[in-house]
Short mmCIF file of C-alpha atoms in Angstrom, two decimals:
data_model
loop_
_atom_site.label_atom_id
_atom_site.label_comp_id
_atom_site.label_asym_id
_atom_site.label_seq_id
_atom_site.Cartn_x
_atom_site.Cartn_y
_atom_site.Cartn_z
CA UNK A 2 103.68 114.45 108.96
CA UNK A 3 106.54 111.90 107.44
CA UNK A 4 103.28 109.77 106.41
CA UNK A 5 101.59 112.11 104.55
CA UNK A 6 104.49 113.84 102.97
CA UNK A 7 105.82 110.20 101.69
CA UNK A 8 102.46 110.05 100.04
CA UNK A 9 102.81 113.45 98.96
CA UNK A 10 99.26 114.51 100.95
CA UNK A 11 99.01 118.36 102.49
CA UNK A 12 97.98 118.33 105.22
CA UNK A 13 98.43 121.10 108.32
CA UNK A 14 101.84 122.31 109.50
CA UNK A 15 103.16 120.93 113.42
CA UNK A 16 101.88 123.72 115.24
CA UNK A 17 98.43 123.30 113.11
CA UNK A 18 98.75 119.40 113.93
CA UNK A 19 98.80 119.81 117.63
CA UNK A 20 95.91 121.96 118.18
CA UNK A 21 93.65 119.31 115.98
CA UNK A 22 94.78 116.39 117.72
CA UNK A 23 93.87 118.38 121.00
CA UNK A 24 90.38 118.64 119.58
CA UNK A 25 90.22 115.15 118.52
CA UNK A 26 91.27 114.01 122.06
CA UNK A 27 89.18 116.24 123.81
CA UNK A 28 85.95 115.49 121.40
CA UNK A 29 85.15 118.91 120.25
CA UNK A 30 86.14 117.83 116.39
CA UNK A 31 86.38 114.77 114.69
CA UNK A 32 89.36 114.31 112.44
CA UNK A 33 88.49 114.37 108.82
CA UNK A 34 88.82 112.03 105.94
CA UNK A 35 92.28 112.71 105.43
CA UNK A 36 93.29 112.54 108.89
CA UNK A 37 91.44 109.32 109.63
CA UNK A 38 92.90 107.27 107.03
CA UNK A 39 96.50 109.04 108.10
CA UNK A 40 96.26 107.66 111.80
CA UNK A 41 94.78 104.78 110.45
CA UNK A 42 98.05 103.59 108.79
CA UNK A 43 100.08 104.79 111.71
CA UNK A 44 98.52 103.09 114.52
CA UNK A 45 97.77 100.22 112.09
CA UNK A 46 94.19 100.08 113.37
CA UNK A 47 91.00 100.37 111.42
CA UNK A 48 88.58 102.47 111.08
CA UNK A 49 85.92 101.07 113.66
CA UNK A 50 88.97 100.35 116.13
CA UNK A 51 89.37 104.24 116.25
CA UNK A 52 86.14 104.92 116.79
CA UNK A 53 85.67 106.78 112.78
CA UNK A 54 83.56 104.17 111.60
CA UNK A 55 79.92 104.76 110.56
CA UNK A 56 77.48 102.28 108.57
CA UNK A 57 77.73 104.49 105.57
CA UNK A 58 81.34 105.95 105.68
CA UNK A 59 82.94 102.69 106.44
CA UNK A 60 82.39 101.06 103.22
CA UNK A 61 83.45 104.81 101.56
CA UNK A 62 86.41 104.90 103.76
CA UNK A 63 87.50 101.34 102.49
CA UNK A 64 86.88 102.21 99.36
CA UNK A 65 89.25 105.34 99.14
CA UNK A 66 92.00 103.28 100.77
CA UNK A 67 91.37 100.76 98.22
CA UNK A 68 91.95 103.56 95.43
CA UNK A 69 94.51 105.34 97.06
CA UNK A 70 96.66 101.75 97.23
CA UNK A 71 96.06 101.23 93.69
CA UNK A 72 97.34 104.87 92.77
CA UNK A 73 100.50 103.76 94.77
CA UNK A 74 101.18 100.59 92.85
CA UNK A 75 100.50 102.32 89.49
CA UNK A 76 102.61 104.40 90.65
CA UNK A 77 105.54 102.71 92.03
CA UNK A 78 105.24 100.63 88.92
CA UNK A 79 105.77 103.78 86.28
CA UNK A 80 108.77 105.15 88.42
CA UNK A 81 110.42 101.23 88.10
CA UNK A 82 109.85 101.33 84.40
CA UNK A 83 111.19 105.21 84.33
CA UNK A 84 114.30 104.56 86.50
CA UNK A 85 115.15 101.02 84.46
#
């Protein structure tokens, strides 16, 4: 939850949280896009190490992460200029 608010991503509320990553552990759901990039950068593993990966999604996964660092930057770049 820290994560995605510092990114400023909705996602579920706790009580929410806990019954998904019940599914996820039990294999009834898979997490989605959001999710998987989210526990991605927490347990600093990749895609295929977490089991997400798939031929076609992988390349689409890495590409979104891609995007969403260069957002950041952009970002972080336009707040230095604002705050100086």
């Amino acid at each position: 939850m820290l994560l995605a608010d510092h990114w400023g991503w909705d996602i579920a509320a706790e009580n929410s949280l806990k019954v998904f990553v019940s599914r996820w552990e039990n294999d009834t759901h898979r997490p989605g896009q959001t999710y998987q990039v989210l526990l991605c950068a927490i347990f600093r593993a990749t895609p295929a190490e977490l089991g997400f990966a798939r031929p076609a999604a992988a390349s689409t996964l890495n590409e979104r992460l891609a995007a969403l660092e260069s957002v950041i930057e952009g970002l972080t770049e336009r707040l230095g200029e604002v705050a100086a």
